[in-house]
XYZ file of C-alpha atoms in Angstrom:
245
model
C 14.626 5.326 -16.160
C 11.564 4.248 -14.178
C 8.283 4.188 -16.071
C 5.554 6.409 -14.731
C 2.529 4.556 -13.457
C -1.009 5.585 -14.221
C -2.304 5.712 -10.656
C -0.076 8.210 -8.820
C -1.556 11.530 -7.769
C -5.024 10.472 -6.588
C -6.599 10.967 -3.144
C -4.138 9.969 -0.419
C -6.433 7.855 1.763
C -6.526 4.091 1.222
C -9.214 2.280 3.200
C -8.085 -1.214 4.163
C -10.949 -3.609 3.420
C -9.716 -6.227 5.873
C -12.896 -8.320 5.924
C -13.491 -12.066 5.616
C -16.197 -11.784 2.947
C -17.139 -9.848 -0.177
C -20.499 -8.867 1.323
C -18.867 -7.081 4.254
C -16.344 -5.330 2.020
C -18.974 -4.189 -0.459
C -21.218 -2.977 2.356
C -18.412 -0.826 3.727
C -17.592 0.487 0.259
C -21.255 1.413 -0.195
C -21.234 3.375 3.063
C -18.266 5.384 1.789
C -19.744 5.993 -1.666
C -18.971 9.434 -3.049
C -15.705 9.897 -1.136
C -12.906 9.350 -3.716
C -10.637 7.185 -1.576
C -8.710 4.086 -2.639
C -9.758 0.612 -1.528
C -7.012 -1.726 -0.316
C -7.699 -5.409 -0.896
C -5.405 -7.542 1.214
C -4.825 -11.221 1.810
C -7.812 -12.015 4.012
C -10.349 -10.542 1.598
C -8.671 -11.631 -1.642
C -8.274 -15.235 -0.511
C -11.937 -15.289 0.574
C -13.537 -13.442 -2.343
C -10.992 -13.674 -5.161
C -10.574 -11.616 -8.329
C -14.316 -11.112 -8.851
C -14.484 -8.848 -5.806
C -11.735 -6.673 -7.292
C -13.647 -6.507 -10.571
C -16.817 -5.455 -8.756
C -15.029 -2.690 -6.881
C -13.391 -1.496 -10.095
C -16.788 -1.473 -11.822
C -17.999 0.839 -9.061
C -15.207 3.267 -9.902
C -12.795 2.550 -7.054
C -9.022 2.643 -7.351
C -7.617 -0.617 -6.005
C -4.386 -1.315 -4.137
C -3.885 -5.093 -4.248
C -1.870 -5.778 -1.112
C -0.654 -9.370 -1.527
C 3.072 -8.708 -1.015
C 4.452 -11.017 -3.707
C 7.620 -12.767 -2.503
C 8.769 -15.783 -4.484
C 11.218 -16.771 -7.201
C 11.374 -14.201 -10.030
C 9.456 -16.326 -12.550
C 6.551 -16.830 -10.163
C 6.393 -13.148 -9.265
C 6.538 -12.237 -12.935
C 3.435 -14.343 -13.541
C 1.680 -12.910 -10.489
C 2.396 -9.384 -11.734
C 0.923 -10.258 -15.133
C -2.235 -11.524 -13.459
C -2.565 -8.465 -11.208
C -2.105 -6.124 -14.156
C -4.687 -7.972 -16.273
C -7.082 -7.791 -13.329
C -6.935 -4.024 -13.642
C -5.611 -3.101 -10.196
C -4.128 0.368 -9.867
C -1.351 -0.643 -7.479
C 0.236 -3.833 -6.178
C 3.236 -4.685 -4.054
C 6.133 -7.084 -3.703
C 8.593 -7.675 -0.878
C 11.875 -5.822 -1.370
C 13.519 -8.648 0.586
C 12.954 -10.820 -2.487
C 15.826 -8.995 -4.153
C 16.464 -6.956 -7.280
C 15.904 -9.778 -9.781
C 12.494 -10.519 -8.300
C 11.473 -6.854 -8.316
C 12.583 -6.455 -11.930
C 10.575 -9.573 -12.798
C 7.458 -7.947 -11.315
C 7.964 -4.921 -13.535
C 8.523 -7.123 -16.585
C 5.351 -9.094 -15.878
C 3.328 -5.895 -15.627
C 4.753 -4.639 -18.911
C 3.849 -7.899 -20.630
C 0.243 -7.663 -19.458
C -0.308 -3.973 -20.149
C -2.473 -3.480 -23.199
C -1.848 0.260 -23.581
C 1.593 0.722 -22.054
C 0.361 2.156 -18.748
C 1.354 0.261 -15.627
C -0.076 -0.173 -12.165
C 1.948 1.567 -9.500
C 4.344 -1.156 -8.324
C 5.785 -0.735 -4.864
C 8.045 -2.737 -2.581
C 7.464 -3.530 1.076
C 10.475 -2.476 3.128
C 9.689 -3.387 6.749
C 6.206 -4.031 8.098
C 4.849 -1.349 10.395
C 4.242 -4.063 13.004
C 7.997 -4.776 13.076
C 9.987 -3.126 15.830
C 13.723 -2.587 15.591
C 14.268 -5.253 18.249
C 12.225 -7.775 16.244
C 14.105 -6.898 13.072
C 17.449 -7.477 14.742
C 16.774 -10.446 17.029
C 14.217 -12.425 15.067
C 14.537 -11.449 11.404
C 18.320 -11.228 11.662
C 18.909 -7.804 10.073
C 21.404 -5.658 11.931
C 21.287 -1.897 11.967
C 18.878 0.975 12.379
C 15.413 0.263 10.985
C 15.296 3.563 9.099
C 18.600 2.755 7.396
C 17.292 -0.680 6.379
C 14.108 0.871 4.942
C 16.113 3.376 2.899
C 18.443 0.635 1.622
C 15.470 -1.435 0.467
C 13.907 1.669 -1.087
C 17.076 2.321 -3.081
C 17.032 -1.284 -4.330
C 13.409 -0.877 -5.405
C 14.172 2.334 -7.249
C 17.158 0.761 -9.021
C 14.894 -2.132 -10.072
C 12.537 0.364 -11.717
C 9.690 0.216 -9.204
C 7.594 3.286 -8.468
C 7.854 3.410 -4.682
C 7.724 1.565 -1.387
C 5.607 0.681 1.584
C 7.127 2.013 4.788
C 6.005 3.575 8.003
C 5.461 7.324 7.831
C 8.399 7.638 10.231
C 10.731 6.773 7.327
C 8.910 8.658 4.556
C 11.120 11.747 4.687
C 14.305 9.659 4.581
C 12.980 7.655 1.618
C 12.142 10.854 -0.268
C 15.566 12.314 0.497
C 17.304 9.196 -0.805
C 15.080 8.354 -3.777
C 13.514 11.623 -4.909
C 10.247 13.434 -4.443
C 8.401 11.467 -7.133
C 9.232 8.107 -5.519
C 5.920 6.980 -4.005
C 5.581 6.337 -0.275
C 2.615 4.262 0.903
C 2.326 4.320 4.684
C 0.322 1.895 6.817
C 0.260 2.318 10.586
C -1.782 5.518 10.338
C -3.772 6.219 13.478
C -5.834 9.355 14.148
C -5.019 11.019 17.472
C -6.382 8.936 20.343
C -6.996 5.800 18.264
C -5.888 2.363 19.468
C -2.552 1.391 17.859
C -3.508 -2.326 18.113
C -0.724 -4.495 16.593
C 1.189 -1.636 14.990
C 4.619 -0.686 16.344
C 5.480 2.384 14.229
C 2.529 4.747 13.866
C 1.771 8.370 12.991
C -1.313 10.554 12.684
C -2.683 11.301 9.188
C -1.694 14.976 9.110
C 1.773 14.283 10.521
C 2.317 11.510 7.967
C 1.509 13.793 5.028
C 3.708 16.518 6.478
C 6.535 13.953 6.720
C 6.298 13.112 3.024
C 3.813 10.247 2.797
C 1.894 10.085 -0.480
C -0.732 7.543 0.569
C -2.164 6.754 4.001
C -3.433 3.211 4.611
C -6.139 3.320 7.282
C -8.120 0.290 8.349
C -9.706 -0.292 11.713
C -10.031 3.379 12.780
C -12.462 3.695 9.845
C -13.805 0.195 9.181
C -14.450 -0.680 12.845
C -15.908 2.721 13.753
C -19.606 2.923 14.695
C -20.045 5.274 11.729
C -17.279 4.560 9.167
C -18.270 7.461 6.908
C -18.099 9.927 9.776
C -14.718 8.509 10.841
C -13.403 8.858 7.289
C -14.716 12.404 7.031
C -12.841 13.359 10.199
C -9.615 12.105 8.619
C -10.383 14.003 5.397
C -10.897 17.190 7.395
C -7.703 16.597 9.396
C -5.522 16.313 6.325
C -7.189 19.134 4.372
C -5.004 21.794 5.972
C -1.821 19.886 5.128
C -2.759 19.572 1.448
C -3.629 23.251 0.922
């Protein structure tokens, strides 16, 4: 039986703090103060600012998704999961392509580091939303339909005891059908209507993503690069309000 994480059930929007410095990230967080969204700390920001930035955001009351996509031998990932859990993040991820033993090691590391028995939400990356089916087949070397591959990885993650997956919103309904309604779906590639898709290949609007079964919507540049990030975020909040009623 999978253990229930402490973080599931909060506001669905995750703002991607994809900045090269702590000052820029904290300035954006300050502009969004009072809106109870998650903050996603990814590779660029974490490698520039380190754990202290996560601690500062946590001290300000933010829920944190640490998006470092652990993918290594099981022992290394186990140690990384211990460190992420001790840091106090609310969610972190691993690559499902690392296999069942690696995913189980992540769960074990989190258990070892949990002081009170509650765990971060641990999710597995299935296929990046920048990956097209052609890229998956010709370059990565995985045959088949991309949705089928995502669901297969999701099933592996569930069997390993993880709480959910990262996928595009296009696969959210299929993941829920295969793994159950309480299996968490975190969906990058969210673009409000009319927004530039940039380097994303599989995208969906916020309201359509929630209607399709997404639990969390990762939104970066449409908010962080907007002339008024708070106004841009508020438009997304208003868009999804009707879906969540």
